[in-house]
Every structure is written in C-alpha cells, then in structure tokens.
Amino acid sequence: PWVYPPGYLLLIAPLGAFSFATSFLIATLVSVVLVALAVRPFTGGNPVVWLAMALSPAYIAALVIGQNSVIWLACLIAALAA
C-alpha cells in the first residue's frame, strides 16, 4: 500500500528529472539543511552545539539507505520549536 501522503509525491516529483545519484545527493543535502535549520532555536546561539545537533551521527543510517525520516524529523523539530 501507498503509505505516504499525496503531498509527498509533489515534494519528490521534481527529483525525477535528475539521475538517481544526483537526486539522492539533493535529497540528502535538503534533509541535512532542514534539520540544521530546525534545531537552531534549541541551541541557544552556540555554534558548536548547533553543528553537533545538525550533523549528528544518528542520521547516518537513515541518510545512507535513503529514508525520508530525516525530513520528517526536521518537521517535528520545527513544530516543537513553534
């Protein structure tokens, strides 16, 4: 069954114009940038803490296998910050 919401298809549809390697790199970079932006309110302005939270090794497993859970994590963190 299709478990993703229809809006997610609109989010990833533009990546279909690129090769797999390029779209995978773009999706990975977008995921990391979204997490980096989302954790900023929780770091208290300390750049070391911000980098540690934004580039945490805990994301590596999800990023390597191409899961979108890092994007949803960024959405959850941003919602908590709001």
Tab-separated table of C-alpha atoms in Angstrom:
chain	number	residue	atom	x	y	z
A	1	PRO	CA	0.000	0.000	0.000
A	2	TRP	CA	0.998	3.606	-0.534
A	3	VAL	CA	1.722	4.872	2.964
A	4	TYR	CA	2.996	8.352	2.128
A	5	PRO	CA	0.619	11.294	1.882
A	6	PRO	CA	-0.085	12.592	-1.650
A	7	GLY	CA	1.752	15.829	-0.857
A	8	TYR	CA	4.970	13.875	-0.502
A	9	LEU	CA	4.750	12.834	-4.143
A	10	LEU	CA	4.617	16.517	-5.106
A	11	LEU	CA	7.678	17.100	-2.935
A	12	ILE	CA	9.814	14.441	-4.609
A	13	ALA	CA	8.444	14.626	-8.171
A	14	PRO	CA	10.995	17.257	-9.323
A	15	LEU	CA	13.816	14.881	-8.374
A	16	GLY	CA	12.650	12.532	-11.134
A	17	ALA	CA	14.232	14.841	-13.706
A	18	PHE	CA	17.712	14.034	-12.389
A	19	SER	CA	19.743	10.862	-12.363
A	20	PHE	CA	19.474	8.635	-9.300
A	21	ALA	CA	22.830	9.727	-7.873
A	22	THR	CA	22.051	13.414	-8.312
A	23	SER	CA	18.568	13.166	-6.846
A	24	PHE	CA	19.871	11.087	-3.927
A	25	LEU	CA	22.517	13.750	-3.209
A	26	ILE	CA	19.968	16.558	-3.434
A	27	ALA	CA	17.539	14.760	-1.120
A	28	THR	CA	20.323	14.061	1.382
A	29	LEU	CA	21.529	17.658	1.376
A	30	VAL	CA	17.989	19.002	1.709
A	31	SER	CA	17.403	16.669	4.665
A	32	VAL	CA	20.532	17.836	6.467
A	33	VAL	CA	19.817	21.515	5.758
A	34	LEU	CA	16.243	21.184	7.046
A	35	VAL	CA	17.452	19.574	10.275
A	36	ALA	CA	20.119	22.249	10.666
A	37	LEU	CA	17.516	24.994	10.308
A	38	ALA	CA	15.061	23.254	12.617
A	39	VAL	CA	17.483	22.755	15.524
A	40	ARG	CA	18.665	26.371	15.619
A	41	PRO	CA	16.093	27.501	18.221
A	42	PHE	CA	17.246	24.769	20.618
A	43	THR	CA	20.965	25.559	20.548
A	44	GLY	CA	20.955	28.862	22.381
A	45	GLY	CA	23.153	30.508	19.760
A	46	ASN	CA	26.105	28.201	20.436
A	47	PRO	CA	27.571	27.168	17.048
A	48	VAL	CA	29.286	24.066	18.449
A	49	VAL	CA	26.030	22.718	19.845
A	50	TRP	CA	24.244	23.646	16.613
A	51	LEU	CA	26.767	21.711	14.498
A	52	ALA	CA	26.640	18.750	16.872
A	53	MET	CA	22.851	18.589	16.623
A	54	ALA	CA	22.690	19.311	12.893
A	55	LEU	CA	25.365	16.795	11.905
A	56	SER	CA	24.638	14.092	14.438
A	57	PRO	CA	25.884	10.603	13.533
A	58	ALA	CA	22.429	9.283	14.384
A	59	TYR	CA	21.207	10.498	10.971
A	60	ILE	CA	23.773	8.482	9.011
A	61	ALA	CA	21.773	5.250	8.927
A	62	ALA	CA	18.673	6.968	7.562
A	63	LEU	CA	20.644	9.040	5.061
A	64	VAL	CA	22.658	6.112	3.687
A	65	ILE	CA	19.620	3.985	2.909
A	66	GLY	CA	17.666	6.924	1.515
A	67	GLN	CA	14.907	7.104	4.080
A	68	ASN	CA	12.879	10.281	4.326
A	69	SER	CA	12.703	10.075	8.108
A	70	VAL	CA	15.257	12.873	8.481
A	71	ILE	CA	12.909	15.243	6.625
A	72	TRP	CA	10.047	14.249	8.929
A	73	LEU	CA	12.355	14.676	11.927
A	74	ALA	CA	13.075	18.220	10.782
A	75	CYS	CA	9.327	18.840	10.527
A	76	LEU	CA	8.797	17.509	14.056
A	77	ILE	CA	11.624	19.617	15.485
A	78	ALA	CA	10.311	22.715	13.715
A	79	ALA	CA	6.823	22.047	15.093
A	80	LEU	CA	8.243	21.710	18.608
A	81	ALA	CA	10.125	24.974	18.169
A	82	ALA	CA	6.963	26.734	17.044
